[in-house]
Short mmCIF file of C-alpha atoms in Angstrom, two decimals:
data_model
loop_
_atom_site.label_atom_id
_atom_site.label_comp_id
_atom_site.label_asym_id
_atom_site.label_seq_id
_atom_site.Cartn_x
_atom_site.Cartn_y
_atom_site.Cartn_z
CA UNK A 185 48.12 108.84 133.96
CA UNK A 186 49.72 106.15 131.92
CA UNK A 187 51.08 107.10 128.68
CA UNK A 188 49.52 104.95 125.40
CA UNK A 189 52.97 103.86 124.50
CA UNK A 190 54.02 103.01 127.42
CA UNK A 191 55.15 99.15 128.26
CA UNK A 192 52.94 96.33 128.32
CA UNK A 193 53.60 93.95 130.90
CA UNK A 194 51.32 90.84 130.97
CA UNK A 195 50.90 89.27 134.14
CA UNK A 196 50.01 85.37 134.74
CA UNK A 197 48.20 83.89 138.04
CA UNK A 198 45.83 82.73 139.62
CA UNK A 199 42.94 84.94 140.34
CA UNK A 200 42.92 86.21 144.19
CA UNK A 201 44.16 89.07 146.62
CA UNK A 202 48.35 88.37 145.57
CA UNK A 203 47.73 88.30 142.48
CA UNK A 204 45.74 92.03 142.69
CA UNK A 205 48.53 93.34 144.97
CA UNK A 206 51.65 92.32 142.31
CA UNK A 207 49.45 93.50 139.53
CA UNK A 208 49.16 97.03 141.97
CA UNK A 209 53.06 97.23 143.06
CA UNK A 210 53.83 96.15 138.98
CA UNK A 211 51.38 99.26 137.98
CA UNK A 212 53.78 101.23 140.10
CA UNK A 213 56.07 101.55 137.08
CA UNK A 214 53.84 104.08 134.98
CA UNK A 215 53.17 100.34 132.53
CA UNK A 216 49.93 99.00 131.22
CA UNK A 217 49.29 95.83 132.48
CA UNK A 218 48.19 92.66 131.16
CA UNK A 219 46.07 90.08 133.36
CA UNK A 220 45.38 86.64 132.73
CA UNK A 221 45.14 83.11 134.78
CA UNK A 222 47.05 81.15 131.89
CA UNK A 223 49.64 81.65 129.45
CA UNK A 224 47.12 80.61 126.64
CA UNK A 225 44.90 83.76 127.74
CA UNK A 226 47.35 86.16 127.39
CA UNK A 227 47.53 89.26 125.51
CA UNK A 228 49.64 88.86 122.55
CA UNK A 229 51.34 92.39 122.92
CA UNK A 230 53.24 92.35 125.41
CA UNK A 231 56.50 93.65 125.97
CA UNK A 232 57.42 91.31 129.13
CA UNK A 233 55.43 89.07 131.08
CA UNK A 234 55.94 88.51 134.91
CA UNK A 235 54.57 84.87 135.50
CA UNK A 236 54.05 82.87 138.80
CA UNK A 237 54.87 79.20 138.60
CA UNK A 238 51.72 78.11 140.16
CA UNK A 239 50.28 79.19 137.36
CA UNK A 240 52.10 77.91 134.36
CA UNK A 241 52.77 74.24 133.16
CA UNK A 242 56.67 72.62 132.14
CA UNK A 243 55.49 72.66 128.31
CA UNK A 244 54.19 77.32 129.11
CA UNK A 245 57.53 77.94 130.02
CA UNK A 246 59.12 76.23 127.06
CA UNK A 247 56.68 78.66 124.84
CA UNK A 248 57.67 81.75 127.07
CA UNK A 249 61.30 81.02 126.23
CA UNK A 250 60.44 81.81 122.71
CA UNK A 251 58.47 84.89 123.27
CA UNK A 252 58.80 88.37 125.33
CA UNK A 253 61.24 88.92 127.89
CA UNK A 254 59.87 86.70 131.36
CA UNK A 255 60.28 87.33 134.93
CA UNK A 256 59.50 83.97 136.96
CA UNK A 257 58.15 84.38 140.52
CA UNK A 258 57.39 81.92 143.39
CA UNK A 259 56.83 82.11 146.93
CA UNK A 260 59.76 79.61 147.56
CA UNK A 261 63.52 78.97 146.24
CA UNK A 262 62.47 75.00 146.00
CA UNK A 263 59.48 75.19 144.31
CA UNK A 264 59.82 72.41 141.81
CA UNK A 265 58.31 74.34 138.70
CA UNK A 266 60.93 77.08 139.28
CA UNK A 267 63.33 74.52 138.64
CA UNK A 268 61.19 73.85 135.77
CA UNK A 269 61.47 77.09 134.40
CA UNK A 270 64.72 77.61 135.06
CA UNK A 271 65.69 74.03 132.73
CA UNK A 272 63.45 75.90 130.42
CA UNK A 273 65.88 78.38 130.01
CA UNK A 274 64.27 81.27 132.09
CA UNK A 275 66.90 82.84 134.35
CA UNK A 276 65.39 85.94 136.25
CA UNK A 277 63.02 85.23 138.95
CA UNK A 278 62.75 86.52 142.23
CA UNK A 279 61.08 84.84 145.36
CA UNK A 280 58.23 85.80 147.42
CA UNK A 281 57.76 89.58 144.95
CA UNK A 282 55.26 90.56 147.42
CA UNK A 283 57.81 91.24 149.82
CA UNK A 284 60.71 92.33 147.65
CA UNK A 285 58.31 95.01 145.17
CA UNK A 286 61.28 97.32 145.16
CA UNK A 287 63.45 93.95 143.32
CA UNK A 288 60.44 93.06 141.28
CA UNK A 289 59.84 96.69 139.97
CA UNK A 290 64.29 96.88 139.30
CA UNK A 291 63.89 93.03 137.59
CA UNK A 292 61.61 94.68 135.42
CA UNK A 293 63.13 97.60 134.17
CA UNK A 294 66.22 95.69 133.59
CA UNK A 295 64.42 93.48 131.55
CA UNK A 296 62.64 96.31 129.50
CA UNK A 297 65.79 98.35 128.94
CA UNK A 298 67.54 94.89 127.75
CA UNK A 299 64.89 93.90 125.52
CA UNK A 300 64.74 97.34 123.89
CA UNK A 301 68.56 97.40 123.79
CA UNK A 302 68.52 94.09 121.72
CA UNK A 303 65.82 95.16 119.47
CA UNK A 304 67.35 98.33 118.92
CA UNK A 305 70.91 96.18 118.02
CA UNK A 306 69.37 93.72 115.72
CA UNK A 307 67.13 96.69 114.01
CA UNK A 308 71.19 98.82 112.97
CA UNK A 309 72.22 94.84 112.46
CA UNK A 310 69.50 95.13 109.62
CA UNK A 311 70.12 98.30 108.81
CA UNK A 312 73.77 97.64 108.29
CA UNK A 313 73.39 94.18 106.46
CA UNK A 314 71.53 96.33 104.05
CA UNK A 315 73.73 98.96 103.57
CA UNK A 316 76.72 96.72 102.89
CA UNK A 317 74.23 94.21 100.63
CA UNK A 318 74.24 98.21 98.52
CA UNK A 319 77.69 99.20 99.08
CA UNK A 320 78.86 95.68 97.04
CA UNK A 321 76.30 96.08 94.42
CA UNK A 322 78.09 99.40 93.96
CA UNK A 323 81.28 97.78 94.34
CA UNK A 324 80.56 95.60 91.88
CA UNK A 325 79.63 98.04 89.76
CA UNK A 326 82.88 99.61 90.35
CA UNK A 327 84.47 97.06 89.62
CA UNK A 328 82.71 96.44 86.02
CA UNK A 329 83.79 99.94 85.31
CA UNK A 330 87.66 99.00 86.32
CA UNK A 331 87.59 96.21 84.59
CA UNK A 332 86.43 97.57 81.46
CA UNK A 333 88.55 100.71 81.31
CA UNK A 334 91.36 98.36 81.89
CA UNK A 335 90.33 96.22 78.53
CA UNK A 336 90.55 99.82 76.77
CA UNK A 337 93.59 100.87 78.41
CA UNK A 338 95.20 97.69 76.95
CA UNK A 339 93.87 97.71 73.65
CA UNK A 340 95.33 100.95 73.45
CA UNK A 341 99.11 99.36 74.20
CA UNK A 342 101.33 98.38 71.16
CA UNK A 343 100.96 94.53 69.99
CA UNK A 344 103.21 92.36 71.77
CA UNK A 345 106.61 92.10 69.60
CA UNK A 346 105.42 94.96 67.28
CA UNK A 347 108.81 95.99 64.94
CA UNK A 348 109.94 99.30 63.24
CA UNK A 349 112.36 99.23 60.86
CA UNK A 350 114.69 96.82 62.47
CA UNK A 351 113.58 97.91 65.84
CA UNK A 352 111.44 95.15 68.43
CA UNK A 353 109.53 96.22 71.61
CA UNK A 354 108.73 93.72 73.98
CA UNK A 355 107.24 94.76 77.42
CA UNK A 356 105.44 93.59 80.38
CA UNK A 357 102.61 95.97 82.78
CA UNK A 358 100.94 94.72 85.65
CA UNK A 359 98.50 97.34 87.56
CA UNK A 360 98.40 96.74 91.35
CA UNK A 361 94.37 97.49 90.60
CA UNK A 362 92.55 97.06 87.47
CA UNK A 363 93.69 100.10 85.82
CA UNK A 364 97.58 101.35 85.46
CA UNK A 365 99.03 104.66 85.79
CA UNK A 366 102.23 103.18 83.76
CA UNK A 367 102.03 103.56 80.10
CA UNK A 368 104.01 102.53 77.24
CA UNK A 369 103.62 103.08 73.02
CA UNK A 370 106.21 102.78 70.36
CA UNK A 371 105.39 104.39 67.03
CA UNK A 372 106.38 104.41 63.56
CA UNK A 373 107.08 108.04 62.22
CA UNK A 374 108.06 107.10 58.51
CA UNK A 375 110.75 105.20 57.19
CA UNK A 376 114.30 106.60 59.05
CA UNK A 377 112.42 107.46 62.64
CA UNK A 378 110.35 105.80 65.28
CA UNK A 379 108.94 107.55 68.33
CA UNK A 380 108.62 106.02 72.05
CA UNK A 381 107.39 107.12 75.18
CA UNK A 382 107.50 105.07 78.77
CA UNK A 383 105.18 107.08 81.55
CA UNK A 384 104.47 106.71 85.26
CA UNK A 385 101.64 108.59 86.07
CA UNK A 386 101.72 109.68 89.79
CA UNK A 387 99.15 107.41 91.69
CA UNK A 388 97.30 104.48 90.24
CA UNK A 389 93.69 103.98 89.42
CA UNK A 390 90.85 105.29 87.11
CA UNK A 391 92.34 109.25 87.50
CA UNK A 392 95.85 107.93 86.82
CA UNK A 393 94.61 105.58 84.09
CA UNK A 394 92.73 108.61 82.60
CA UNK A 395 95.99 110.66 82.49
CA UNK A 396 97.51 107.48 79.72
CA UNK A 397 94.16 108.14 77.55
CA UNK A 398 95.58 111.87 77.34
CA UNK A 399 99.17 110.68 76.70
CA UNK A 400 98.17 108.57 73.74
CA UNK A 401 96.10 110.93 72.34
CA UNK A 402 99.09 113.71 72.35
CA UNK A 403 101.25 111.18 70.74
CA UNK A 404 98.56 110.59 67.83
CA UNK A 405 98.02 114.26 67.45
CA UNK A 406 101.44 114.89 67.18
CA UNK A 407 103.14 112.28 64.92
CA UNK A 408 99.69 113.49 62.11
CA UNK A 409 101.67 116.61 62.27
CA UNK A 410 105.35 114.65 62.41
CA UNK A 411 106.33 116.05 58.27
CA UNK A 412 106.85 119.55 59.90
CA UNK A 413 108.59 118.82 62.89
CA UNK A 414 112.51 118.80 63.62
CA UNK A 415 112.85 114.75 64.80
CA UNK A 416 115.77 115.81 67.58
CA UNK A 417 113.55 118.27 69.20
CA UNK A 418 109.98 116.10 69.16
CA UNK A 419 110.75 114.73 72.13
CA UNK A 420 111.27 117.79 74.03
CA UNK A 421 108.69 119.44 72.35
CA UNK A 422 106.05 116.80 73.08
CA UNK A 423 107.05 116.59 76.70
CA UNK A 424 106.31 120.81 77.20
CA UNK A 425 102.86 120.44 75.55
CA UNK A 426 101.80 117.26 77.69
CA UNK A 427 102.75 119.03 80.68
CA UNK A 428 100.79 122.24 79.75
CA UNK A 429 97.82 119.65 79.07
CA UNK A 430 98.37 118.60 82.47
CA UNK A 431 98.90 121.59 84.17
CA UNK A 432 95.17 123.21 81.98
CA UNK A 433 93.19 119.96 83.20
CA UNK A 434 93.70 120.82 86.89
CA UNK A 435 93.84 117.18 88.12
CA UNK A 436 96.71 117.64 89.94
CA UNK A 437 98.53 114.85 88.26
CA UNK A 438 101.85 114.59 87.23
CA UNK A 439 104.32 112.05 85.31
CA UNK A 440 107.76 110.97 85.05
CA UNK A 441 108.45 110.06 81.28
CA UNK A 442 110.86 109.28 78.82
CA UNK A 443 110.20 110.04 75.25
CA UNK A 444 112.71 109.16 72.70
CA UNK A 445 112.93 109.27 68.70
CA UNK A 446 115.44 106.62 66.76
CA UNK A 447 116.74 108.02 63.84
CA UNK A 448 117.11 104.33 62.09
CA UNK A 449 119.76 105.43 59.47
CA UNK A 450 121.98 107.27 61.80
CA UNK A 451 121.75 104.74 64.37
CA UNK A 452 121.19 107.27 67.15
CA UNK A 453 118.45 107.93 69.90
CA UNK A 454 117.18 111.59 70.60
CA UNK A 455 115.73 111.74 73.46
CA UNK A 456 114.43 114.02 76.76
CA UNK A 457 112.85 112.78 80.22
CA UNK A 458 110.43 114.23 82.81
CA UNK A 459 112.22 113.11 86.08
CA UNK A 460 112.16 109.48 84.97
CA UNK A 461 113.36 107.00 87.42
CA UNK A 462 114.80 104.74 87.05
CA UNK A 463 117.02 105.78 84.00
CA UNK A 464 116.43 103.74 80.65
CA UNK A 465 119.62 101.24 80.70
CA UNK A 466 121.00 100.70 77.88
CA UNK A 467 123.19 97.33 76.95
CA UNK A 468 125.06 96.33 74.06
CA UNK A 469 127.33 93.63 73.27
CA UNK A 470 130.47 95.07 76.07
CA UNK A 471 128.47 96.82 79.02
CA UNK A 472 125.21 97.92 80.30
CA UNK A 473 125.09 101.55 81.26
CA UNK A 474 121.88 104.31 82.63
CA UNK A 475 121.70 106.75 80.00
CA UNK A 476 122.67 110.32 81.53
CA UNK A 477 120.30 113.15 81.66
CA UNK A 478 117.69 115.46 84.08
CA UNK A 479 114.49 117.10 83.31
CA UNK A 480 111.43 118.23 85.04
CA UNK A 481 108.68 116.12 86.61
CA UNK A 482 105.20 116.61 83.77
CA UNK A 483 102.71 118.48 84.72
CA UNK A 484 103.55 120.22 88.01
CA UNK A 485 105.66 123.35 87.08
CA UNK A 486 104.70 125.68 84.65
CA UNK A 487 106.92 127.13 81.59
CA UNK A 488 109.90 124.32 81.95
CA UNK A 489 111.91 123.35 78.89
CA UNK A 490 112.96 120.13 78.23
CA UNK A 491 116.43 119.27 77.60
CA UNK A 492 117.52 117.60 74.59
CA UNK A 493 119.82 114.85 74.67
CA UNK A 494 121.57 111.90 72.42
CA UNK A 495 123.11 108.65 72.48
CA UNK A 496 124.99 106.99 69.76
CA UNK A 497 123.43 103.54 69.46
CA UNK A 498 125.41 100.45 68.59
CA UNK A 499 124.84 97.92 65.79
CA UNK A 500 123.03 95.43 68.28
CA UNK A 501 121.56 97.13 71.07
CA UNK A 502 118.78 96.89 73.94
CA UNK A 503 117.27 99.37 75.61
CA UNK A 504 115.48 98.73 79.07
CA UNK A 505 112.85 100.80 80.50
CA UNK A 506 111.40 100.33 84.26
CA UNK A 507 108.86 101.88 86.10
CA UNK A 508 109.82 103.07 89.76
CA UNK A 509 108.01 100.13 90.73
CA UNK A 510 110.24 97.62 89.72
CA UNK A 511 112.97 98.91 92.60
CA UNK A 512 110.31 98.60 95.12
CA UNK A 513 110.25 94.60 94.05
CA UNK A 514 114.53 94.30 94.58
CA UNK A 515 115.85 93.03 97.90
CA UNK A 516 118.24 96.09 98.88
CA UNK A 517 117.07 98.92 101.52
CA UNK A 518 118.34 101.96 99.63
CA UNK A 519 117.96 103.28 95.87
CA UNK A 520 121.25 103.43 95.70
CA UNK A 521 121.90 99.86 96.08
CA UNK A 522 118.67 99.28 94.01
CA UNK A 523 119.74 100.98 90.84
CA UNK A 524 122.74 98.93 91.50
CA UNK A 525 121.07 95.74 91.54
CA UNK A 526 118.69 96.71 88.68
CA UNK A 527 121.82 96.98 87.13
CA UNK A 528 123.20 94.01 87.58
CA UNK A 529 120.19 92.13 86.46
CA UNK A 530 119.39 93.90 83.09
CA UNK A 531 123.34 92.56 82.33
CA UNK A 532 122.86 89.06 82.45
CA UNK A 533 118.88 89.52 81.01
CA UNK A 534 117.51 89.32 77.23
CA UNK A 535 114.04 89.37 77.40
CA UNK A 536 111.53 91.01 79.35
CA UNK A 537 110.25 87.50 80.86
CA UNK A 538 114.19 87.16 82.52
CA UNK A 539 114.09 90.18 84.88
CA UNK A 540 110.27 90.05 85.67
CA UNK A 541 110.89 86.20 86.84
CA UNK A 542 113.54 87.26 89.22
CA UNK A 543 111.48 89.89 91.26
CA UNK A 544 109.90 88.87 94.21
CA UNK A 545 106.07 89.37 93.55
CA UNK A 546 103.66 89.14 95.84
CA UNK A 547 99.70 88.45 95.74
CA UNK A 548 99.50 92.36 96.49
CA UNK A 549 102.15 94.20 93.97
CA UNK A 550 103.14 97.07 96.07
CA UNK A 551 103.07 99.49 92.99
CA UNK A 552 101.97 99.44 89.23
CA UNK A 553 104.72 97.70 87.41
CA UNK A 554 106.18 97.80 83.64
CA UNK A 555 109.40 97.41 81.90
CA UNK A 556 110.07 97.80 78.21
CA UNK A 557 112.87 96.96 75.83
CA UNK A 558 113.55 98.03 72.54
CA UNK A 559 115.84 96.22 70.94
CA UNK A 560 118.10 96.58 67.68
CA UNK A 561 119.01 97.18 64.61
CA UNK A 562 120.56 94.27 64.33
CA UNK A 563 119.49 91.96 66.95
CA UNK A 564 121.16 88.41 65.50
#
């Protein structure tokens, strides 16, 4: 019994005894079959059609081309319509079927499993043109989000240039994506101090960037509270509470930063560091040195301290701050040589522009990227 899905195959010939025994070896195949004497009579569902050239004109086989899946038989090779349906584009046939039924009935389930194979193909091509047409309406909805968490993320920088009582920062950040893990602020405490902080937030992207929002905010809570707090210590002190922030949000972030405080009448910078690397440089008027000093990554280890350190500070000074990035961007192989060459450059630098110019930036920056410089008191 044939099944009611099963195959139709629509056969076209001329009425007579051949055409009843192809139609019975065709039936063979557990298929429903199709009968008619010309291509215009024939059943419009069919899966493949098995058609005899006496039976079809040049301009049928042109139309079959464009339809089901055809099988072209004749009872010779050099039958001049088989050449005809061959120029057509038709290029399975078998001669004389009636005595090859075994071929005919192999032809066809070629032709079947084919046809099904292609359908099957351009149905997942559909499928998948879809699913990416959704996956970049989501990207681009991603990328809204980015872009406008990166907007905030700047507006939450310092202004370009801002001064504190005698003191300038200038810096440059570029994120590799649309949001930075690097972060930067400078702050006014009252008239003798200012209060800095330069972070690298492990990773980049939105849960990096989000770590920054938390970094500013800890820096405004703090300095409202800055009238009962010893200046030399706020730096170490800030540093334990932002890494016990960390540590609460379970994020599994963590930092490298370097917070500092300038005492503005003393002319001297107190100051502590979460494994920052490279070390701020700083460069006066007769060298350009790395400030010394260890501490902690933020936010992986519980219960660290944070050492307290201090540099004298020189009439006109510049301090340079760079994110581990900016070694990845220097021509030598190992850190050693790139500290060296960092170095180097900072000496014969001013502004931030100098040493940014002279790394070698690509389309794709390899990490997020920032360098800062405070300079001072008196910078001429």
């Amino acid at each position: 019994m044939t099944l009611p899905d099963a195959p139709v195959i629509g056969v076209i010939d001329v009425a007579g005894g051949e055409r009843e025994t192809l139609v019975g070896e065709i039936a063979r195949l557990d298929v429903r079959v199709r009968v008619s004497e010309s291509l215009a009579a024939l059943s419009p569902d069919c899966d493949l059609v098995v058609a005899h050239v006496r039976a079809v004109s040049h301009q049928g086989w042109e139309k079959l081309t464009a339809g089901a899946p055809t099988i072209v038989v004749s009872e010779s090779l050099h039958h001049d319509d088989l050449r005809k349906a061959m120029d057509a584009g038709l290029i399975d046939y078998l001669v004389e079927p009636l005595k090859h039924p075994d071929i005919l009935r192999r032809l066809i389930r070629r032709a079947l499993d084919l046809d099904r194979l292609a359908r099957a193909h351009e149905q997942s091509r559909a499928e998948l043109q879809a699913l990416n047409q959704r996956l970049e309406e989501h990207l681009e909805i991603l990328r809204e989000d980015q872009r406008a968490g990166g907007h905030v993320q700047r507006k939450l920088l310092p202004h370009q240039g801002v001064e504190h009582n005698g003191v300038r920062c200038d810096y440059w950040l570029a994120p590799s994506l649309y949001l930075s893990g690097d972060f930067l602020d400078f702050q006014c405490c009252d008239k003798r101090y200012s209060f800095f902080y330069f972070a690298d937030v492990a990773g980049h992207g939105a849960s990096s960037a989000f770590v920054t929002v938390l970094l500013r905010y800890l820096c405004s809570r703090w300095l409202s509270q800055w009238s009962t707090l010893l200046p030399e210590a706020f730096p170490s002190r800030w540093l334990g509470e932002l890494n016990r922030e960390l540590i609460a949000t379970g994020i599994g972030k963590h930092a490298t930063v370097f917070a500092g405080v300038l005492d503005h009448e003393r002319r001297f910078l107190h100051y502590s560091l979460g494994a920052q690397l490279p070390m701020p440089l700083l460069q006066t008027e007769t060298e350009t040195v790395y400030l010394g000093g260890k501490g902690p990554p933020v936010g992986l280890f519980p219960d660290v301290e944070y050492p307290i350190f201090g540099r004298a500070l020189p009439e006109r000074f510049r301090l340079w701050l760079c994110s581990d990035g900016v070694l990845e961007c220097l021509p030598s192989t190992s850190l050693d040589a790139r500290l060296r060459e960092l170095e180097q450059r900072v000496s014969r630098c001013t502004r931030v522009d100098e040493l940014k110019d002279g790394l070698a930036l690509g389309d794709q920056l390899p990490d997020d990227l920032s360098m800062m410089t405070l300079s001072g008191f008196d910078r001429g």
